[in-house]
Amino acid sequence: MTKKFYITTPIYYPNGIPHIGHAYTTLATDILARYYKLQGYDTFFLTGTDEHGKKIEEASQEKGLNPKDFVDQLIPEFKSAWEKLNIKYDRFIRTSDVDHQAVVQNILQKVYDKGDIYLGKYEGWYCTACEAYYQEKDLENKCCPVHKKQVEWLEEETYFFKLSKYQNKIKELCESDIIVPVFRKDEILNRIKEGLKDLSISRKNLKWGIPLPFDENHTCYVWFDALTNYLTGIGYLENKDNFNKYWPADAHIMAKDILWFHTVIWFGILLSAELEIPKKVVAHGYWTLEGEKISKTTGNYITPQEMIDIAGLDSARYYLFSAMAFGQDGDINKNLVKEKHNTELANNLGNLVMRVSSLIEKSGLEQCENKILEKLDINKIQNHFANFELHKVLEDVFAFSTECNKFIDENATWKTKNKQELYQLADSIKTIAIILSPFMPDTSDNIAKTFNFEINWENISKPLEISEIKKSQPLFAKLL
Ligand code: MSP
């Protein structure tokens, strides 16, 4: 039976155009989906937009539009950004999709019938920017600690979800190996230890949302609605076979800001609805731009297109996954994007491919055992992927590319034009290109065309077949 891999991004708020932070998560998911596909897994990659709730309603009011018209004009911005970045998802879900509304209502009804939802009154603070409830002790001068925006006092009739009932089970799940990286576990566990309160999951005065099936006067809390997208996306109601094939998700990818929702709240909902728990919840760090927080309000942000314009698409993809250790924070520095492009891409990999293809064009090659490959540990690379340590994959592959260049210099292959040495180099380049293909698909395709091999994981262990090889075009133009 083919193994499956179901991977998701958060669904983004379409209250503005996507920036590099959103792009990074979506790219990480694309890289992982491509990798598992390369490994022969039946993969499903879901992304989309989170369209309901007060935040979107307020943003649409500012533009004088109704919320649906407002989000409709922003969706193409997301889709075209992902297309420009060569991101290949299987479904783009919108929480305004008709099938999603049905799934949210189905889950709400299930949880309600189980006795896990009750009517009460919420009195407390709410941050619309986070779409989250806050306790007084967590505020800074009546502002939310994340956006530093004034929170609002709410006092209204609401339905509560009995999150507290699942506290022990949620704690156990968070103690297991679901949360990646491991060091993020403690933050979550410490908060659980303070005690889980039941969660307000409905709003009476908010029209822009999905009505509760058991009380039409209330709309569903946006996070309950949003998390459920992971069920809708693979056909929870409309395509049961597909759902049963892909659920549980193998990995939910996101930044650290929303890990709480994807563990505590999401696990609570799934436990109540008697659905399996995702296998991994993966939280990466936050990007800053030139050392400053990325923010649309201050104008300190960079769009995917602007990032591509610095040094090209694959160079942008390379920078994002080599300049930041997955899980840690990182900084986008435009000069460093160029510098890395010139040294690591043009001088190292680009030069290797040019030199080797051009020497082979002149002298040909002769098949033999590839000894250079001993310097690359493929199992280690697979472990890096399995541990979501994408930067380590790039580190190892580029260190290997450096080794290949060193081999040419040490053996003076450029002078001897030894056909067996050239074969080993070409076969090594094949391996580099296959491993790099999830990160830099166009570059890998170009290399595969020059050296005449197909990109699939099995080809790593198959010796490169002898063919006529012509000097390649430069893979990366050097930048001034
Ligand atoms: N709509 C919710 C998610 C619901 S998922 C069921 C939401 N949307 S968001 O538009 O605010 O997106 C947050 C996510 O965007 C982060 O978790 C991360 O994936 C990405 N990022 C936004 N800014 C980022 C950085 N500066 N750096 C890295 N990732 C960032 O939360």
Short mmCIF file of N, CA and C in Angstrom, two decimals, residues 341-422:
data_model
loop_
_atom_site.label_atom_id
_atom_site.label_comp_id
_atom_site.label_asym_id
_atom_site.label_seq_id
_atom_site.Cartn_x
_atom_site.Cartn_y
_atom_site.Cartn_z
N HIS A 341 23.63 34.34 -2.65
CA HIS A 341 23.40 33.98 -4.04
C HIS A 341 24.74 33.85 -4.77
N ASN A 342 25.58 34.86 -4.58
CA ASN A 342 26.87 34.86 -5.29
C ASN A 342 27.81 33.76 -4.80
N THR A 343 27.94 33.62 -3.48
CA THR A 343 28.95 32.68 -2.99
C THR A 343 28.44 31.24 -2.99
N GLU A 344 27.25 31.03 -2.43
CA GLU A 344 26.81 29.64 -2.26
C GLU A 344 26.14 29.07 -3.52
N LEU A 345 25.45 29.92 -4.25
CA LEU A 345 24.78 29.40 -5.44
C LEU A 345 25.66 29.55 -6.69
N ALA A 346 26.01 30.79 -7.04
CA ALA A 346 26.79 30.97 -8.29
C ALA A 346 28.18 30.34 -8.17
N ASN A 347 28.94 30.71 -7.14
CA ASN A 347 30.33 30.22 -7.06
C ASN A 347 30.45 28.75 -6.72
N ASN A 348 29.60 28.27 -5.86
CA ASN A 348 29.72 26.88 -5.43
C ASN A 348 28.98 25.95 -6.40
N LEU A 349 27.65 25.87 -6.28
CA LEU A 349 26.89 24.90 -7.09
C LEU A 349 26.94 25.24 -8.59
N GLY A 350 26.69 26.53 -8.90
CA GLY A 350 26.65 26.94 -10.30
C GLY A 350 27.95 26.64 -11.01
N ASN A 351 29.04 26.97 -10.33
CA ASN A 351 30.35 26.75 -10.89
C ASN A 351 30.65 25.26 -11.10
N LEU A 352 30.25 24.47 -10.13
CA LEU A 352 30.47 23.02 -10.22
C LEU A 352 29.79 22.45 -11.47
N VAL A 353 28.53 22.83 -11.63
CA VAL A 353 27.75 22.29 -12.76
C VAL A 353 28.35 22.75 -14.09
N MET A 354 28.75 24.00 -14.17
CA MET A 354 29.36 24.55 -15.39
C MET A 354 30.67 23.84 -15.72
N ARG A 355 31.54 23.76 -14.70
CA ARG A 355 32.86 23.17 -14.94
C ARG A 355 32.72 21.72 -15.39
N VAL A 356 31.92 20.97 -14.66
CA VAL A 356 31.82 19.53 -14.94
C VAL A 356 31.16 19.30 -16.30
N SER A 357 30.07 20.01 -16.59
CA SER A 357 29.39 19.76 -17.87
C SER A 357 30.29 20.18 -19.04
N SER A 358 31.02 21.25 -18.84
CA SER A 358 31.87 21.71 -19.94
C SER A 358 33.04 20.75 -20.18
N LEU A 359 33.63 20.20 -19.12
CA LEU A 359 34.71 19.22 -19.28
C LEU A 359 34.19 17.94 -19.93
N ILE A 360 32.99 17.53 -19.54
CA ILE A 360 32.43 16.30 -20.11
C ILE A 360 32.12 16.50 -21.60
N GLU A 361 31.66 17.68 -21.95
CA GLU A 361 31.37 17.95 -23.36
C GLU A 361 32.63 17.70 -24.20
N LYS A 362 33.76 18.12 -23.64
CA LYS A 362 35.02 17.97 -24.38
C LYS A 362 35.54 16.54 -24.36
N SER A 363 35.43 15.86 -23.15
CA SER A 363 36.14 14.58 -23.02
C SER A 363 35.27 13.35 -22.86
N GLY A 364 33.98 13.55 -22.52
CA GLY A 364 33.13 12.37 -22.27
C GLY A 364 33.38 11.80 -20.88
N LEU A 365 32.66 10.72 -20.56
CA LEU A 365 32.85 10.12 -19.23
C LEU A 365 32.85 8.61 -19.32
N GLU A 366 33.30 8.02 -18.22
CA GLU A 366 33.41 6.56 -18.20
C GLU A 366 32.86 6.07 -16.85
N GLN A 367 31.88 5.17 -16.93
CA GLN A 367 31.20 4.74 -15.70
C GLN A 367 32.16 4.03 -14.73
N CYS A 368 31.99 4.30 -13.45
CA CYS A 368 32.81 3.64 -12.42
C CYS A 368 32.10 3.85 -11.08
N GLU A 369 32.62 3.26 -10.05
CA GLU A 369 32.03 3.46 -8.73
C GLU A 369 32.24 4.91 -8.28
N ASN A 370 31.20 5.50 -7.67
CA ASN A 370 31.32 6.89 -7.25
C ASN A 370 31.85 6.98 -5.81
N LYS A 371 33.13 7.23 -5.70
CA LYS A 371 33.77 7.31 -4.38
C LYS A 371 33.47 8.63 -3.67
N ILE A 372 33.25 9.68 -4.46
CA ILE A 372 33.02 11.01 -3.83
C ILE A 372 31.77 10.96 -2.96
N LEU A 373 30.81 10.15 -3.40
CA LEU A 373 29.52 10.06 -2.71
C LEU A 373 29.65 9.59 -1.25
N GLU A 374 30.80 8.99 -0.93
CA GLU A 374 31.01 8.58 0.47
C GLU A 374 30.96 9.78 1.42
N LYS A 375 31.16 10.96 0.85
CA LYS A 375 31.17 12.17 1.68
C LYS A 375 29.76 12.70 1.97
N LEU A 376 28.76 12.03 1.44
CA LEU A 376 27.38 12.48 1.69
C LEU A 376 26.60 11.36 2.35
N ASP A 377 25.99 11.67 3.50
CA ASP A 377 25.23 10.66 4.23
C ASP A 377 23.73 10.83 3.92
N ILE A 378 23.23 10.00 3.03
CA ILE A 378 21.83 10.14 2.58
C ILE A 378 20.84 9.85 3.72
N ASN A 379 21.19 8.89 4.58
CA ASN A 379 20.29 8.60 5.71
C ASN A 379 20.14 9.80 6.62
N LYS A 380 21.25 10.50 6.79
CA LYS A 380 21.22 11.69 7.64
C LYS A 380 20.29 12.73 7.01
N ILE A 381 20.39 12.86 5.71
CA ILE A 381 19.53 13.83 4.99
C ILE A 381 18.06 13.46 5.20
N GLN A 382 17.77 12.17 5.10
CA GLN A 382 16.37 11.74 5.28
C GLN A 382 15.90 12.02 6.70
N ASN A 383 16.80 11.85 7.65
CA ASN A 383 16.44 12.18 9.04
C ASN A 383 16.18 13.66 9.21
N HIS A 384 16.99 14.48 8.56
CA HIS A 384 16.74 15.93 8.65
C HIS A 384 15.34 16.26 8.15
N PHE A 385 14.98 15.68 7.02
CA PHE A 385 13.63 15.92 6.49
C PHE A 385 12.58 15.44 7.49
N ALA A 386 12.79 14.23 8.01
CA ALA A 386 11.80 13.66 8.93
C ALA A 386 11.67 14.50 10.20
N ASN A 387 12.77 15.17 10.58
CA ASN A 387 12.74 16.03 11.79
C ASN A 387 12.41 17.48 11.46
N PHE A 388 12.05 17.75 10.23
CA PHE A 388 11.69 19.10 9.77
C PHE A 388 12.87 20.07 9.86
N GLU A 389 14.10 19.55 9.84
CA GLU A 389 15.27 20.42 9.94
C GLU A 389 15.78 20.74 8.54
N LEU A 390 15.00 21.58 7.87
CA LEU A 390 15.26 21.82 6.46
C LEU A 390 16.61 22.50 6.22
N HIS A 391 17.01 23.39 7.12
CA HIS A 391 18.30 24.08 6.95
C HIS A 391 19.46 23.09 6.96
N LYS A 392 19.29 22.00 7.71
CA LYS A 392 20.38 21.02 7.79
C LYS A 392 20.53 20.25 6.48
N VAL A 393 19.41 20.05 5.79
CA VAL A 393 19.49 19.39 4.48
C VAL A 393 20.36 20.26 3.57
N LEU A 394 20.04 21.56 3.55
CA LEU A 394 20.81 22.45 2.67
C LEU A 394 22.28 22.52 3.09
N GLU A 395 22.51 22.58 4.39
CA GLU A 395 23.90 22.63 4.90
C GLU A 395 24.70 21.43 4.37
N ASP A 396 24.11 20.24 4.52
CA ASP A 396 24.82 19.02 4.11
C ASP A 396 25.03 18.96 2.61
N VAL A 397 24.01 19.35 1.85
CA VAL A 397 24.13 19.26 0.39
C VAL A 397 25.16 20.27 -0.12
N PHE A 398 25.15 21.46 0.44
CA PHE A 398 26.12 22.45 -0.04
C PHE A 398 27.54 22.14 0.44
N ALA A 399 27.65 21.51 1.58
CA ALA A 399 28.99 21.07 2.03
C ALA A 399 29.49 20.02 1.04
N PHE A 400 28.59 19.19 0.58
CA PHE A 400 28.97 18.15 -0.39
C PHE A 400 29.36 18.78 -1.73
N SER A 401 28.64 19.81 -2.13
CA SER A 401 28.98 20.51 -3.38
C SER A 401 30.38 21.12 -3.25
N THR A 402 30.68 21.66 -2.08
CA THR A 402 32.04 22.18 -1.83
C THR A 402 33.08 21.07 -1.98
N GLU A 403 32.74 19.91 -1.45
CA GLU A 403 33.65 18.75 -1.56
C GLU A 403 33.91 18.39 -3.02
N CYS A 404 32.88 18.46 -3.83
CA CYS A 404 33.02 18.13 -5.25
C CYS A 404 33.96 19.13 -5.93
N ASN A 405 33.78 20.41 -5.61
CA ASN A 405 34.68 21.42 -6.18
C ASN A 405 36.12 21.17 -5.74
N LYS A 406 36.26 20.80 -4.46
CA LYS A 406 37.60 20.52 -3.92
C LYS A 406 38.24 19.34 -4.65
N PHE A 407 37.41 18.35 -4.93
CA PHE A 407 37.88 17.16 -5.64
C PHE A 407 38.49 17.55 -6.99
N ILE A 408 37.78 18.45 -7.69
CA ILE A 408 38.28 18.89 -9.01
C ILE A 408 39.64 19.58 -8.84
N ASP A 409 39.72 20.45 -7.83
CA ASP A 409 40.97 21.19 -7.63
C ASP A 409 42.11 20.25 -7.21
N GLU A 410 41.82 19.38 -6.27
CA GLU A 410 42.87 18.50 -5.74
C GLU A 410 43.39 17.51 -6.79
N ASN A 411 42.47 17.05 -7.64
CA ASN A 411 42.88 16.08 -8.66
C ASN A 411 43.24 16.74 -9.98
N ALA A 412 43.09 18.06 -10.00
CA ALA A 412 43.31 18.82 -11.25
C ALA A 412 42.53 18.19 -12.42
N THR A 413 41.30 17.83 -12.14
CA THR A 413 40.46 17.19 -13.16
C THR A 413 40.29 18.10 -14.37
N TRP A 414 40.32 19.40 -14.14
CA TRP A 414 40.18 20.37 -15.25
C TRP A 414 41.32 20.22 -16.25
N LYS A 415 42.48 19.68 -15.74
CA LYS A 415 43.64 19.51 -16.62
C LYS A 415 43.69 18.07 -17.18
N THR A 416 43.53 17.10 -16.26
CA THR A 416 43.65 15.70 -16.68
C THR A 416 42.45 15.24 -17.51
N LYS A 417 41.30 15.84 -17.26
CA LYS A 417 40.02 15.47 -17.90
C LYS A 417 39.79 13.96 -17.79
N ASN A 418 40.15 13.44 -16.63
CA ASN A 418 39.98 12.01 -16.36
C ASN A 418 38.50 11.62 -16.44
N LYS A 419 38.18 10.69 -17.33
CA LYS A 419 36.77 10.37 -17.60
C LYS A 419 36.06 9.75 -16.41
N GLN A 420 36.79 8.98 -15.62
CA GLN A 420 36.17 8.34 -14.45
C GLN A 420 35.91 9.38 -13.35
N GLU A 421 36.84 10.29 -13.20
CA GLU A 421 36.61 11.37 -12.22
C GLU A 421 35.41 12.20 -12.65
N LEU A 422 35.33 12.47 -13.95
CA LEU A 422 34.19 13.26 -14.45
C LEU A 422 32.88 12.51 -14.24
#
